[in-house]
């Protein structure tokens, strides 16, 4: 089942990448990043099972913590951006465009 | 490996992938977030089937419970739930994204193809000792990383409050 888990993980990661590239809503892009982190977690768990060691699961715990921190800070940034620009659509946020 | 196990594994995997596809194609952020929650529940089931029961539990509690609630809270706070205007990029960008997806998927599948991965049978008997191996590694070998993680969370909380606080203009 390890190969199948890695297969599903690859598909989920790719869906996350496609979402980041095709969407404009900053919140949806954040959620796509979470999906990519989840796909990597599935790989960690599968490889942890393959090696019969719990180290992969320890890594998943750390990834989840970092994801929580990233969500907190990222969503605070989204709120600040919304307050400044009145939108979270990324094509309207172009202060650095020459 | 029992047939029942295989059927369930594929079932949850397909639920995860299908929910993820629905998630990236929904226009409404609330619907997208709920489909992502569905993906996370299916992934929790896969973790349990891969003998990572503790990770499955905290996946439901932390990801589907806490993190996605924060996302939904922000959607609600910014009143984005009613916008049904599509936010997809132009067809050219979407074509490029499809090309990137095909190349990346091919690379990942070649790297994880079945012949290179040894087959590991799932444990036949119910596992009783599932948290202790994780805890032992977490609190002995990786104690420093664990403590630094708590500092990271503190910094994130302070940073979130500072960023989201309404600035007083002088």
Coordinates of C-alpha atoms in Angstrom, one line a residue:
Chain A
X1 CA 0.0 0.0 0.0
X2 CA 3.0 2.3 0.3
X3 CA 3.2 2.8 -3.5
X4 CA -0.5 3.6 -3.7
X5 CA -0.1 6.1 -0.8
X6 CA 2.8 7.8 -2.6
X7 CA 0.6 7.9 -5.8
X8 CA -2.3 9.6 -4.0
X9 CA 0.2 12.0 -2.4
X10 CA 1.7 12.9 -5.8
X11 CA -1.8 13.6 -7.2
X12 CA -2.8 15.7 -4.2
X13 CA 0.4 17.7 -4.4
X14 CA -0.1 18.4 -8.1
X15 CA -3.7 19.5 -7.5
X16 CA -2.4 21.9 -4.9
X17 CA 0.2 23.3 -7.3
X18 CA -2.5 23.8 -10.0
X19 CA -4.7 25.6 -7.5
X20 CA -1.9 28.0 -6.6
X21 CA -1.2 28.7 -10.2
X22 CA -4.7 29.2 -11.4
X23 CA -6.6 30.9 -8.6
X24 CA -6.5 34.6 -7.8
X25 CA -8.2 34.6 -4.4
X26 CA -5.5 34.9 -1.7
X27 CA -7.5 32.7 0.7
X28 CA -7.9 29.9 -1.8
X29 CA -4.2 30.0 -2.6
X30 CA -3.5 29.6 1.1
X31 CA -5.8 26.6 1.3
X32 CA -4.0 25.1 -1.7
X33 CA -0.7 25.4 0.2
X34 CA -2.3 23.6 3.1
X35 CA -3.4 20.9 0.6
X36 CA 0.3 20.5 -0.6
X37 CA 1.4 20.2 3.0
X38 CA -1.2 17.5 3.6
X39 CA 0.1 15.6 0.5
X40 CA 3.6 15.7 1.9
X41 CA 2.3 14.5 5.3
X42 CA 0.8 11.5 3.5
X43 CA 4.2 10.7 2.0
X44 CA 5.8 11.0 5.4
X45 CA 3.3 8.6 7.0
X46 CA 3.6 6.1 4.2
X47 CA 7.4 6.1 4.3
X48 CA 7.3 5.9 8.1
X49 CA 5.3 2.7 7.7
X50 CA 7.7 1.4 5.0
X51 CA 10.7 1.8 7.4
X52 CA 8.8 0.7 10.4
X53 CA 10.0 3.7 12.3
X54 CA 8.0 6.5 14.0
X55 CA 10.3 9.3 12.9
X56 CA 8.1 10.1 9.9
X57 CA 5.1 10.7 12.2
X58 CA 7.2 13.0 14.4
X59 CA 8.0 15.0 11.2
X60 CA 4.2 15.2 10.5
X61 CA 3.7 16.6 14.0
X62 CA 6.2 19.3 13.2
X63 CA 4.8 20.0 9.8
X64 CA 1.3 20.5 11.3
X65 CA 2.7 22.9 13.9
X66 CA 4.4 25.0 11.2
X67 CA 1.2 24.9 9.1
X68 CA -0.7 26.2 12.1
X69 CA 1.8 29.1 12.6
X70 CA 1.8 29.8 8.9
X71 CA -2.0 29.9 8.8
X72 CA -2.2 32.3 11.7
X73 CA 0.4 34.7 10.3
X74 CA -0.8 34.4 6.7
X75 CA -4.4 35.0 7.5
X76 CA -3.4 38.1 9.6
X77 CA -1.6 39.3 6.5
X78 CA -4.7 38.6 4.4
X79 CA -6.8 40.7 6.8
X80 CA -4.3 43.5 6.7
X81 CA -4.3 43.4 2.9
X82 CA -8.1 43.4 2.8
X83 CA -8.2 46.4 5.1
X84 CA -5.8 48.3 2.9
X85 CA -7.0 47.3 -0.6
X86 CA -10.6 46.3 0.0
X87 CA -10.0 43.0 -1.8
X88 CA -8.1 39.8 -1.6
X89 CA -8.0 39.2 -5.4
X90 CA -4.3 39.2 -6.1
X91 CA -4.4 40.9 -9.5
X92 CA -5.7 44.1 -7.7
X93 CA -2.6 44.1 -5.4
X94 CA 0.1 45.5 -7.7
X95 CA 2.0 48.1 -5.8
X96 CA 5.3 46.7 -7.1
X97 CA 4.3 46.7 -10.7
X98 CA 6.4 49.2 -12.7
Chain B
X1 CA -3.2 -8.2 2.6
X2 CA -7.0 -8.5 2.7
X3 CA -9.2 -7.4 -0.1
X4 CA -11.3 -5.4 2.3
X5 CA -8.2 -3.4 3.3
X6 CA -7.3 -2.7 -0.3
X7 CA -10.8 -1.6 -1.2
X8 CA -11.0 0.8 1.7
X9 CA -7.6 2.2 1.0
X10 CA -8.5 3.0 -2.6
X11 CA -11.9 4.3 -1.6
X12 CA -10.4 6.8 0.9
X13 CA -7.7 7.8 -1.6
X14 CA -10.2 8.4 -4.4
X15 CA -12.4 10.4 -1.9
X16 CA -9.4 12.5 -1.1
X17 CA -8.4 13.2 -4.7
X18 CA -12.0 13.9 -5.8
X19 CA -12.6 16.3 -2.9
X20 CA -9.4 18.0 -3.8
X21 CA -10.5 18.4 -7.4
X22 CA -13.8 19.9 -6.2
X23 CA -11.9 22.1 -3.9
X24 CA -9.8 23.8 -6.6
X25 CA -12.7 24.2 -8.9
X26 CA -15.3 25.8 -6.6
X27 CA -15.8 29.5 -7.0
X28 CA -17.3 30.1 -3.5
X29 CA -14.5 30.1 -0.8
X30 CA -16.8 28.5 1.7
X31 CA -17.6 25.6 -0.5
X32 CA -13.9 25.2 -1.4
X33 CA -13.0 25.2 2.3
X34 CA -15.6 22.5 3.1
X35 CA -14.3 20.3 0.3
X36 CA -10.8 20.7 1.7
X37 CA -12.1 19.6 5.1
X38 CA -13.5 16.5 3.3
X39 CA -10.0 15.9 1.8
X40 CA -8.5 16.1 5.3
X41 CA -10.9 13.6 6.8
X42 CA -10.2 11.1 4.0
X43 CA -6.4 11.7 4.6
X44 CA -7.0 11.0 8.3
X45 CA -8.6 7.7 7.4
X46 CA -5.5 6.9 5.2
X47 CA -3.2 7.7 8.1
X48 CA -5.1 5.3 10.3
X49 CA -4.9 2.6 7.7
X50 CA -1.1 3.2 7.5
X51 CA -0.8 2.5 11.3
X52 CA -0.4 6.1 12.2
X53 CA -3.4 6.4 14.4
X54 CA -2.1 9.3 16.5
X55 CA -1.3 11.4 13.4
X56 CA -4.8 10.6 12.1
X57 CA -6.3 11.9 15.3
X58 CA -4.4 15.1 15.3
X59 CA -5.1 15.5 11.6
X60 CA -8.8 15.7 12.5
X61 CA -8.3 17.8 15.6
X62 CA -5.7 20.3 14.3
X63 CA -6.2 20.5 10.5
X64 CA -9.9 19.8 9.9
X65 CA -10.8 21.3 13.3
X66 CA -8.6 24.2 14.1
X67 CA -6.9 25.4 10.9
X68 CA -9.9 25.2 8.6
X69 CA -12.1 26.9 11.2
X70 CA -9.6 29.8 11.2
X71 CA -9.9 29.9 7.3
X72 CA -13.7 29.8 7.5
X73 CA -13.6 32.5 10.2
X74 CA -11.6 34.8 7.9
X75 CA -13.9 34.1 5.0
X76 CA -16.8 35.1 7.2
X77 CA -15.0 38.1 8.7
X78 CA -14.1 39.5 5.2
X79 CA -17.6 38.7 3.9
X80 CA -16.2 36.7 1.0
X81 CA -18.8 33.9 1.1
X82 CA -21.4 35.6 -1.1
X83 CA -19.0 36.4 -4.0
X84 CA -19.7 33.9 -6.8
X85 CA -17.5 35.7 -9.3
X86 CA -15.0 33.3 -10.7
X87 CA -11.4 34.1 -9.7
X88 CA -9.6 31.8 -12.2
X89 CA -6.8 33.3 -14.2
X90 CA -6.8 33.7 -18.0
X91 CA -6.8 30.6 -20.3
X92 CA -3.1 31.1 -21.1
X93 CA -2.1 30.9 -17.5
X94 CA -4.3 27.9 -17.0
X95 CA -2.7 26.1 -19.9
X96 CA 0.7 26.8 -18.4
X97 CA -0.5 25.5 -15.1
X98 CA -1.7 22.3 -16.8
X99 CA 1.7 21.8 -18.4
X100 CA 3.4 22.3 -15.1
X101 CA 1.0 19.8 -13.5
X102 CA 1.6 17.2 -16.1
X103 CA 5.4 17.5 -15.8
X104 CA 5.4 17.5 -12.0
X105 CA 2.9 14.5 -11.8
X106 CA 5.1 12.5 -14.3
X107 CA 8.2 13.2 -12.2
X108 CA 6.5 12.3 -8.9
X109 CA 5.0 9.1 -10.3
X110 CA 8.3 8.0 -11.9
X111 CA 10.0 8.6 -8.5
X112 CA 7.4 6.6 -6.6
X113 CA 6.7 3.9 -9.1
X114 CA 5.7 0.6 -7.7
X115 CA 8.8 -1.4 -8.5
X116 CA 11.1 0.7 -6.4
X117 CA 8.9 0.6 -3.3
X118 CA 9.0 -2.5 -1.1
X119 CA 5.6 -3.9 -0.3
X120 CA 4.8 -3.7 3.4
X121 CA 1.8 -5.6 4.7
X122 CA -0.5 -3.8 7.1
X123 CA -0.4 -5.1 10.6
X124 CA -2.8 -8.1 10.9
X125 CA -3.5 -7.6 14.6
X126 CA -5.0 -4.4 16.1
X127 CA -2.2 -2.1 17.3
X128 CA -2.3 -1.1 21.0
X129 CA 0.9 0.8 21.4
X130 CA 0.6 3.7 18.9
X131 CA 1.4 6.9 20.7
X132 CA 4.4 5.8 22.7
X133 CA 6.9 5.4 19.8
X134 CA 6.1 8.9 18.5
X135 CA 6.3 10.4 22.0
X136 CA 9.6 8.6 22.7
X137 CA 11.2 10.2 19.7
X138 CA 9.6 13.5 20.1
X139 CA 10.6 14.0 23.8
X140 CA 14.1 12.4 23.7
X141 CA 15.9 12.8 20.4
X142 CA 14.0 15.7 19.0
X143 CA 13.3 17.6 22.3
X144 CA 15.2 20.7 21.1
X145 CA 13.1 20.9 17.9
X146 CA 10.0 20.4 20.0
X147 CA 10.9 23.3 22.3
X148 CA 11.8 25.6 19.4
X149 CA 8.4 24.8 17.9
X150 CA 6.7 26.2 21.0
X151 CA 8.8 29.4 20.5
X152 CA 7.7 29.4 16.8
X153 CA 4.0 29.3 17.9
X154 CA 4.5 32.1 20.3
X155 CA 6.1 34.2 17.6
X156 CA 3.3 33.4 15.2
X157 CA 0.7 34.4 17.8
X158 CA 2.4 37.7 18.5
X159 CA 2.9 38.3 14.8
X160 CA -0.7 37.6 13.9
X161 CA -2.0 40.0 16.6
X162 CA 0.4 42.7 15.5
X163 CA -0.5 42.3 11.8
X164 CA -4.2 42.0 12.2
X165 CA -4.6 44.8 14.8
X166 CA -6.2 47.9 13.5
X167 CA -3.5 50.6 13.2
X168 CA -4.2 53.9 14.9
X169 CA -3.3 56.7 12.4
X170 CA -1.8 59.7 14.1

